[in-house]
Each structure stands twice: as structure tokens, then as C-alpha cells.
Amino acid sequence: MQVPTKIEWHRQSQILDVHFAEQLFHFSAEFLRVHSPSAEVQGHSPEQAVLQVGKKHVAITHIEPSGHYAIRLLFDDGHNSGIYTWDYLYQLGLNKQQLWDIYLQKLHDSKQSRAPNTQVVKL
């Protein structure tokens, strides 16, 4: 199991830096929110996953430790049920660009937007 050596939350920029022994990952609040490990987002199977839309300006309001294995992130949109384990954060970091590209494609395919209260309409 990978364990972070340091976690830095930059409130102004809404970036969470997670340092592992030889890796440093920068996560935006939006990325972490739309990839929350909670059942509310992921569902109980891939078919039940809920596409998160309108999260471009979401902010982290609080970070809580969860034992010695994870953190819980609280967001200003009320989402607070995701427990981000060290392994999950490490995998998010390793696969960040691919996960982001997939997310953007899903938004596009469903005619949704990262911006709050926006739906893309193609004529």
C-alpha cells in the first residue's frame, strides 16, 4: 500500500497536493469531486455510476482523516460521503489524464457541461 508522506491543501486555488515517496500528484477539487469513491457517485456497480455535472467551480471545504488509511473530503455542494483511501488517491494520480479524458467524453456524449446549470445543446 502506498502511503502519502504529505498532503497539502491550497484553499485559494482548490488544489490538493498528495505526496507519495517518489510521486507528487496535483488534484483539482473538481477532479476529486467527480471521481469521488462514494456509492452516491460510483454506484454499487459500474452500471449504477452517476455522471457528475456542473462541478467546475466546486470547492473543498474541509478535510478529515479517516483512520490511518484515508481522508474524507467535504465539498461546498454538500457532498461528503467519499472516503479517499491512500491506494485510491495513488491510482487516481497514476491515471489522472486518462480518467479526466473519459469524464470529459462522457459529459460530451450526454450533452452535459462542467459548468453549473448548463446543458450543451447541438442544433
Coordinates of C-alpha atoms in Angstrom, one line a residue:
M1 CA 0.0 0.0 0.0
Q2 CA 1.2 3.5 -0.9
V3 CA 1.1 5.9 2.0
P4 CA 1.3 9.7 1.4
T5 CA 4.2 11.4 3.0
K6 CA 2.5 14.8 2.9
I7 CA -0.9 16.2 1.9
E8 CA -1.2 19.9 1.1
W9 CA -4.5 21.7 0.5
H10 CA -4.2 25.0 -1.3
R11 CA -7.5 26.6 -0.4
Q12 CA -7.2 29.6 -2.8
S13 CA -6.5 27.5 -5.9
Q14 CA -8.6 24.5 -4.7
I15 CA -5.7 22.1 -5.4
L16 CA -4.9 19.2 -3.2
D17 CA -1.2 18.0 -3.5
V18 CA -0.7 14.5 -2.4
H19 CA 3.0 13.5 -2.0
F20 CA 4.0 9.9 -2.1
A21 CA 7.6 8.7 -1.7
E22 CA 8.6 9.4 -5.3
Q23 CA 5.4 10.8 -6.7
L24 CA 3.6 14.1 -6.3
F25 CA 0.0 14.4 -7.6
H26 CA -1.9 17.6 -8.0
F27 CA -5.7 17.2 -7.9
S28 CA -8.3 19.9 -8.5
A29 CA -11.3 19.9 -6.3
E30 CA -13.4 19.3 -9.4
F31 CA -11.4 16.2 -10.4
L32 CA -11.7 14.8 -6.8
R33 CA -15.4 15.6 -6.6
V34 CA -16.3 13.9 -9.9
H35 CA -14.2 10.9 -9.1
S36 CA -15.5 10.5 -5.5
P37 CA -15.3 6.9 -4.4
S38 CA -18.7 7.2 -2.8
A39 CA -21.6 5.0 -3.7
E40 CA -23.5 8.2 -4.5
V41 CA -21.1 8.8 -7.4
Q42 CA -19.8 5.3 -8.3
G43 CA -22.9 3.3 -7.6
H44 CA -22.7 -0.3 -6.4
S45 CA -21.6 -1.3 -9.9
P46 CA -20.3 0.5 -13.0
E47 CA -23.7 0.5 -14.5
Q48 CA -25.0 2.5 -11.5
A49 CA -22.4 5.2 -11.7
V50 CA -23.8 8.7 -11.8
L51 CA -22.2 11.2 -14.1
Q52 CA -21.4 14.3 -12.1
V53 CA -22.2 17.5 -14.0
G54 CA -21.8 21.2 -13.2
K55 CA -18.9 20.7 -10.8
K56 CA -16.4 23.1 -12.5
H57 CA -16.4 25.6 -9.5
V58 CA -16.9 23.1 -6.7
A59 CA -14.6 23.7 -3.7
I60 CA -13.3 21.5 -0.8
T61 CA -14.5 23.0 2.4
H62 CA -12.9 20.5 4.9
I63 CA -10.6 17.5 5.0
E64 CA -10.9 14.9 7.7
P65 CA -8.6 12.0 8.5
S66 CA -10.3 8.6 8.3
G67 CA -8.2 6.2 10.4
H68 CA -4.7 5.8 9.2
Y69 CA -5.7 4.8 5.7
A70 CA -7.7 7.6 4.1
I71 CA -9.2 11.1 4.2
R72 CA -12.8 12.2 3.8
L73 CA -13.3 15.3 1.7
L74 CA -16.2 17.7 2.2
F75 CA -17.3 19.8 -0.7
D76 CA -19.3 23.1 -0.9
D77 CA -22.0 21.3 -2.9
G78 CA -22.9 19.2 0.2
H79 CA -21.1 16.0 -1.0
N80 CA -19.3 14.5 2.0
S81 CA -19.5 10.7 1.7
G82 CA -16.4 9.9 -0.2
I83 CA -13.6 8.2 1.7
Y84 CA -10.4 8.6 -0.4
T85 CA -8.0 5.8 0.6
W86 CA -4.3 6.1 0.1
D87 CA -4.5 3.5 -2.6
Y88 CA -7.4 5.2 -4.3
L89 CA -5.6 8.5 -4.4
Y90 CA -2.5 6.9 -5.7
Q91 CA -4.4 5.2 -8.5
L92 CA -6.2 8.5 -9.3
G93 CA -2.8 10.2 -9.6
L94 CA -1.3 7.5 -11.9
N95 CA -4.4 7.5 -14.2
K96 CA -5.4 11.2 -13.9
Q97 CA -5.2 12.2 -17.5
Q98 CA -7.0 9.1 -18.8
L99 CA -9.7 9.4 -16.2
W100 CA -10.2 13.1 -17.0
D101 CA -10.4 12.4 -20.7
I102 CA -13.0 9.7 -20.1
Y103 CA -15.0 12.1 -17.9
L104 CA -15.0 14.8 -20.5
Q105 CA -16.1 12.4 -23.2
K106 CA -19.0 11.2 -21.0
L107 CA -20.0 14.8 -20.5
H108 CA -19.8 15.4 -24.2
D109 CA -21.7 12.3 -25.1
S110 CA -24.5 13.1 -22.7
K111 CA -24.6 16.8 -23.8
Q112 CA -23.8 17.9 -20.3
S113 CA -21.3 20.5 -19.1
R114 CA -18.7 21.1 -16.3
A115 CA -20.3 24.5 -15.8
P116 CA -23.1 24.7 -13.2
N117 CA -26.7 24.7 -14.6
T118 CA -25.5 24.3 -18.2
Q119 CA -26.6 21.8 -20.7
V120 CA -25.0 21.6 -24.2
V121 CA -27.5 21.7 -27.0
K122 CA -26.4 20.8 -30.5
L123 CA -28.6 22.1 -33.3

